[in-house]
Short mmCIF file of C-alpha atoms in Angstrom, two decimals:
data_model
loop_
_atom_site.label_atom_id
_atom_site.label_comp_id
_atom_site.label_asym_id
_atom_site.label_seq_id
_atom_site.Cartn_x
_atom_site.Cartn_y
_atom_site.Cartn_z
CA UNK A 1 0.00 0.00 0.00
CA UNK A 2 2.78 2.64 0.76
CA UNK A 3 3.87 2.98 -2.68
CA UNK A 4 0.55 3.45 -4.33
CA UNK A 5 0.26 5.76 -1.51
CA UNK A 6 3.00 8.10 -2.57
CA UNK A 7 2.24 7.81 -6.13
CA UNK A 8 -0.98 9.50 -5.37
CA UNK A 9 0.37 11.94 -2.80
CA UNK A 10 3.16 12.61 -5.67
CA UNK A 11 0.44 13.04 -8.41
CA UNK A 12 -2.19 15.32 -6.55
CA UNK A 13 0.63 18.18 -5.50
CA UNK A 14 -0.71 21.41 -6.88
CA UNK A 15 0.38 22.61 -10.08
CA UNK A 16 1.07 25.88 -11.81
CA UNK A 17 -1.32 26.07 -14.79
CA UNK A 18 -2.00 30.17 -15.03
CA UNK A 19 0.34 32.58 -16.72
CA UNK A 20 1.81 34.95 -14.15
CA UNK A 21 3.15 38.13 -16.48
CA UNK A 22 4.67 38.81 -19.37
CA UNK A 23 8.13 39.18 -20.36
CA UNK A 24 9.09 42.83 -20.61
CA UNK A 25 11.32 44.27 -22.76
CA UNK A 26 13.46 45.45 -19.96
CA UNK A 27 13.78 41.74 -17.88
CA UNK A 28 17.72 40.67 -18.26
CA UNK A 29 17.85 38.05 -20.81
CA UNK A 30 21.35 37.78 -21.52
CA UNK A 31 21.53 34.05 -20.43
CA UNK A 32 18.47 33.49 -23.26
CA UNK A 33 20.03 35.19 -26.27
CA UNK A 34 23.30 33.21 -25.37
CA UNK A 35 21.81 29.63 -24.74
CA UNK A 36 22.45 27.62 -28.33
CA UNK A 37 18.60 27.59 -28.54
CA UNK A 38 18.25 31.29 -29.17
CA UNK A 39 21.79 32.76 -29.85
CA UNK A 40 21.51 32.46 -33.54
CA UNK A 41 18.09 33.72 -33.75
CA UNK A 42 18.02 37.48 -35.58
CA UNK A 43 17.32 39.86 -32.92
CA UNK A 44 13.74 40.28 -34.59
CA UNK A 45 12.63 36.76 -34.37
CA UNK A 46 13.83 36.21 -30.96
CA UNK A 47 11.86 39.63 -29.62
CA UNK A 48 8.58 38.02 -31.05
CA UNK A 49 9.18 34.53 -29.53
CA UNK A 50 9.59 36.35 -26.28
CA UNK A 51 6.78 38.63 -26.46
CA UNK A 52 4.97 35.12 -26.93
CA UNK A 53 6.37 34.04 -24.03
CA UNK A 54 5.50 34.18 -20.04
CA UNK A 55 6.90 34.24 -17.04
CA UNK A 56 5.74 31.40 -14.14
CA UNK A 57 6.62 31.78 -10.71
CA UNK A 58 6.80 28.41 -9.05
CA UNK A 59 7.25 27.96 -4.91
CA UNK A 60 8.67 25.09 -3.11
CA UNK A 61 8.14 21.88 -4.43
CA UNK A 62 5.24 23.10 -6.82
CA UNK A 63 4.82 21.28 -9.85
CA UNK A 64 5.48 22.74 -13.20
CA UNK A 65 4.38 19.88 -15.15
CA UNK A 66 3.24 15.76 -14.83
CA UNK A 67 4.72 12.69 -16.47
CA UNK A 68 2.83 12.20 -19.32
CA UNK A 69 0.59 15.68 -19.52
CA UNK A 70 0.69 17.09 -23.08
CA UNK A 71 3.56 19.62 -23.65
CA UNK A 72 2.45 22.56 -25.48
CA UNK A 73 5.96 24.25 -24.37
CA UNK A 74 9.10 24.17 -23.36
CA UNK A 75 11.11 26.09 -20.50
CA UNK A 76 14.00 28.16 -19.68
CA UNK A 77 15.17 28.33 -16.10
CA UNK A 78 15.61 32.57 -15.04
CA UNK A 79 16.11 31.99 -11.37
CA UNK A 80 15.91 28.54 -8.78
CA UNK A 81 16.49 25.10 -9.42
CA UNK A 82 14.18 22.45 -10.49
CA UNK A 83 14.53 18.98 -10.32
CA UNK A 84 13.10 16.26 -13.27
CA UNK A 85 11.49 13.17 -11.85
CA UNK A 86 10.00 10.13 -13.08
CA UNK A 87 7.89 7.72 -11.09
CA UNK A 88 8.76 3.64 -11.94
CA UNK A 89 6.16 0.99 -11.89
CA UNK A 90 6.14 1.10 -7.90
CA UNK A 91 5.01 4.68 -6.70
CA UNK A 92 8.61 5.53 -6.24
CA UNK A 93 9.97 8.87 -7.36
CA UNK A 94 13.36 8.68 -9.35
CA UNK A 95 15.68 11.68 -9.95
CA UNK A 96 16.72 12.37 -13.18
CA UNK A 97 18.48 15.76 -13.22
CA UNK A 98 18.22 18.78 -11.69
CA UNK A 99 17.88 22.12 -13.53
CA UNK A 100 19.51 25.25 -13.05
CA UNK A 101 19.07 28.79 -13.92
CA UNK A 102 20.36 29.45 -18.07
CA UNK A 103 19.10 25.80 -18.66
CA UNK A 104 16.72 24.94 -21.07
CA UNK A 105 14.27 21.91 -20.55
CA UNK A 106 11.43 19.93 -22.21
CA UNK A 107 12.95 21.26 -25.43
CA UNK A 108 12.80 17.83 -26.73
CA UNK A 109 9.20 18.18 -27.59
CA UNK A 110 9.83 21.06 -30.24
CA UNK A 111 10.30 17.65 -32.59
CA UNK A 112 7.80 15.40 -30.52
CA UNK A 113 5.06 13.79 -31.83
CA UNK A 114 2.48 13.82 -30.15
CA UNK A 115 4.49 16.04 -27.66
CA UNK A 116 4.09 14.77 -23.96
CA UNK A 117 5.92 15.57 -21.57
CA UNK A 118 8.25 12.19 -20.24
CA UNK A 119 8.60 13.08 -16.23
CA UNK A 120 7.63 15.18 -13.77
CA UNK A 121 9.24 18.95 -12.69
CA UNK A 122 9.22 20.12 -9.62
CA UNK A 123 10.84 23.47 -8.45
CA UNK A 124 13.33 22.61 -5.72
CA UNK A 125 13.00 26.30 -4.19
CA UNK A 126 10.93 29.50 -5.48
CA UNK A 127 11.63 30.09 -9.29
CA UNK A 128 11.07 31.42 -12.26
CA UNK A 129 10.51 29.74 -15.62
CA UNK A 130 10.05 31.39 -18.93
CA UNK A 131 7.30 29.31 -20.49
CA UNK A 132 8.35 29.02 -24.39
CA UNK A 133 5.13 27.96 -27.15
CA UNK A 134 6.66 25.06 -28.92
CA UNK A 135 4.61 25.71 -31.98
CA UNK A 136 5.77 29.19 -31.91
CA UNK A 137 9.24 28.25 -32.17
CA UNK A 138 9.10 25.15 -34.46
CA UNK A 139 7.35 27.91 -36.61
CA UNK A 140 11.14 29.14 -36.67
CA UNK A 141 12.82 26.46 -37.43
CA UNK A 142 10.22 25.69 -40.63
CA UNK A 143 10.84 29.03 -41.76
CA UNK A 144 14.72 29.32 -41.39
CA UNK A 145 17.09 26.33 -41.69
CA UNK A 146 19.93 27.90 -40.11
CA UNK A 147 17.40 27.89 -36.82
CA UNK A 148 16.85 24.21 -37.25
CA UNK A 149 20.53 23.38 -37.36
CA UNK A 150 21.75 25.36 -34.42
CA UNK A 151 18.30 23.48 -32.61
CA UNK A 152 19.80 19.92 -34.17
CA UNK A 153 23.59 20.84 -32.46
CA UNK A 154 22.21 21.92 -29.16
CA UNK A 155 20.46 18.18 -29.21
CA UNK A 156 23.70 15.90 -29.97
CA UNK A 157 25.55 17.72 -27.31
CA UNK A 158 22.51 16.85 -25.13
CA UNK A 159 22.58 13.26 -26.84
CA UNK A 160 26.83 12.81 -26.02
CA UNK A 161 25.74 13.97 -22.28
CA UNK A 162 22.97 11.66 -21.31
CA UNK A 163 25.10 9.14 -22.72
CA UNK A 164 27.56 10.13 -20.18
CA UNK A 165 25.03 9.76 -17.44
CA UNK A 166 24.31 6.76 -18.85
CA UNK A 167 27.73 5.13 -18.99
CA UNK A 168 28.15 6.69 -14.97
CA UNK A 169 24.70 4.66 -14.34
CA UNK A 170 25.61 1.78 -15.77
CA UNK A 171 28.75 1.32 -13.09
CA UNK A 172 27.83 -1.26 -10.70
CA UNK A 173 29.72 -0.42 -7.92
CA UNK A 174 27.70 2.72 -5.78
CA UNK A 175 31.36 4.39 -4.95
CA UNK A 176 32.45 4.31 -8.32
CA UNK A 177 29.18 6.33 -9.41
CA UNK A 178 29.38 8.81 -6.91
CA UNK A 179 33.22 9.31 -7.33
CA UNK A 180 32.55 10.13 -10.88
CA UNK A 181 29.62 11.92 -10.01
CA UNK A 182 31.75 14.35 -7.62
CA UNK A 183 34.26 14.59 -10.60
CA UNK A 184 31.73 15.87 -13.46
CA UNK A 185 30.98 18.76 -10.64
CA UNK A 186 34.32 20.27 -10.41
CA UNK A 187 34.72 22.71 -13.33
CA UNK A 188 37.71 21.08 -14.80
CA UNK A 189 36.90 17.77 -14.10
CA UNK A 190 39.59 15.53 -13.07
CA UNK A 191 42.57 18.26 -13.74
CA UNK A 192 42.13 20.50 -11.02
CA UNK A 193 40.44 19.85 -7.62
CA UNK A 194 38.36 22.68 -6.06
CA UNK A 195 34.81 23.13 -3.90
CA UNK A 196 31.55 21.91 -5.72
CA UNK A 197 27.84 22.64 -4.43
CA UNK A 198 25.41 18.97 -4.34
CA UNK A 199 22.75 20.98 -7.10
CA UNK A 200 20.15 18.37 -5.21
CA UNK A 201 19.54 17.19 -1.67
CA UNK A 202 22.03 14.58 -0.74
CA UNK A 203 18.88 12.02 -0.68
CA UNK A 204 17.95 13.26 -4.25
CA UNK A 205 21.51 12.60 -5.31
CA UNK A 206 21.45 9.46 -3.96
CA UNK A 207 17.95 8.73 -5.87
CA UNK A 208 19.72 10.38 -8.97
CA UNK A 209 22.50 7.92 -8.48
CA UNK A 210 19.99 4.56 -7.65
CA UNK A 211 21.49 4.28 -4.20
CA UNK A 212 19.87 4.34 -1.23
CA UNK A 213 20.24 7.67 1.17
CA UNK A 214 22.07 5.63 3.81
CA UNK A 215 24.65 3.97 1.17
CA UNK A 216 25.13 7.14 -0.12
CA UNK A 217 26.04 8.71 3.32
CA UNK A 218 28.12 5.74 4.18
CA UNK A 219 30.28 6.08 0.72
CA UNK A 220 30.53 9.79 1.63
CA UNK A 221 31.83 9.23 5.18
CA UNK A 222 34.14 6.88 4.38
CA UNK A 223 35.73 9.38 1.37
CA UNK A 224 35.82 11.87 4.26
CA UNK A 225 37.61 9.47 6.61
CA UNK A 226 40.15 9.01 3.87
CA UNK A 227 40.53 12.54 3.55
CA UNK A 228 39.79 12.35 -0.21
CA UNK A 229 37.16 14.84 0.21
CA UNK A 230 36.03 17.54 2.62
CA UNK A 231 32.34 17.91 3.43
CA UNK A 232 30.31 21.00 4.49
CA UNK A 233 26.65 20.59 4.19
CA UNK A 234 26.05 20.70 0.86
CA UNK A 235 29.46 21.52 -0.32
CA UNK A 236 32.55 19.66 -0.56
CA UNK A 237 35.97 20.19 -0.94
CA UNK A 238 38.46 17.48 -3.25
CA UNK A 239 42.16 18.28 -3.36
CA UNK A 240 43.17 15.47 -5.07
CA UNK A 241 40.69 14.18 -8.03
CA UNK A 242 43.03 11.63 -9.57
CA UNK A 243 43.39 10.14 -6.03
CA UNK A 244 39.52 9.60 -6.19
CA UNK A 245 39.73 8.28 -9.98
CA UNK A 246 42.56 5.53 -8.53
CA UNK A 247 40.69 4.18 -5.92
CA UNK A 248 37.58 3.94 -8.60
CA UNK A 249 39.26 1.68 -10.81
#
């Protein structure tokens, strides 16, 4: 009964369905007209998609969207973090990314057909979306090729990185995911150690990571204890990422 239980609870959150405001010509968009999406779009064309477009507010842990609700746009993150979810065949919620501000999402359903959206998103903290028509902008990229090309090179880099998270999910061992987890944060990767931020709730990482909270606490306690990283709430410290990468392999 518990999981059909949380399924429900999951499913009957409220969700934001109104337009809040629309975008004004003075709102700071630089992080828009420089996302691949957008940056090659002539100043002109990118105005009108905007003026098409609205602004959502979302609080804590509203709903944007449901698994499987049609998807009549797509979204670009202004300010918060949301978090994509997906619930399995049990009730049970499973992280799939988390979504920060400059990020685009649901873009996939520009090509779609029929376009529904494939998981749930959830805002993490109060934030802002700009709500983008999909037929609005697919408009574009039937009347100017260029548009569709840039839109077609945004999606393989998308394609190379899930296959990423794929290969990092595919790694039986729960260390050896979250030590390459830890190493995709730091800016330079394995080169150069440095602080990183968790962009999720350590028990959503561990979700995002299909471990559960108290492995992933364990794995993290025993890095600590090694002194291969150094842990402050949400934020950690690694000196040494190729000492992390040894013990991983």
């Amino acid at each position: 009964m518990v999981p059909t239980q949380m399924a429900e609870t999951r499913y009957s959150k409220p969700i934001l369905v109104a337009v809040n405001k629309p975008v004004d010509e003075e709102d700071s968009l630089d992080a828009l007209r420089n996302h691949p999406l957008f940056r090659n779009l002539r100043p002109r064309d990118l105005e009108e998609l905007i003026q098409q477009s609205r602004r959502l507010r979302l609080g804590h842990h509203q709903l944007l969207y449901r698994q499987d609700m049609p998807a009549h746009h797509f979204f670009f993150v202004i300010s918060g973090r949301l978090r994509l979810y997906r619930l399995d065949s049990s009730g049970i919620d499973r992280t799939l990314d988390s979504i920060a501000p400059g990020d685009c999402f649901a873009e996939v359903m520009i090509y779609a057909e029929p376009p529904h959206y494939a998981c749930y998103a959830e805002a993490l903290k109060s934030s802002e979306v700009l709500m983008i028509p999909v037929k609005a902008y697919r408009e574009l990229l039937d009347r100017f090729p260029e548009y569709a090309r840039a839109a077609l090179g945004h999606y393989a880099m998308r394609a190379v990185s899930r296959f990423h998270d794929l290969e990092i999910m595919t790694v039986q061992n729960a260390r050896d995911r979250l030590i390459r987890y830890l190493i995709d944060l730091l800016p330079n990767g394995a080169e150069e150690g440095g602080e990183v931020e968790l962009p999720l709730p350590k028990c959503l990482v561990a979700s995002r990571l299909a471990m559960q909270p108290e492995t992933f606490s364990r794995i993290l306690a025993e890095l600590k204890s090694n002194g291969l990283v150094r842990v402050n709430r949400s934020r950690l410290f690694i000196s040494d990422p190729q000492r992390l990468i040894e013990i991983s392999q």
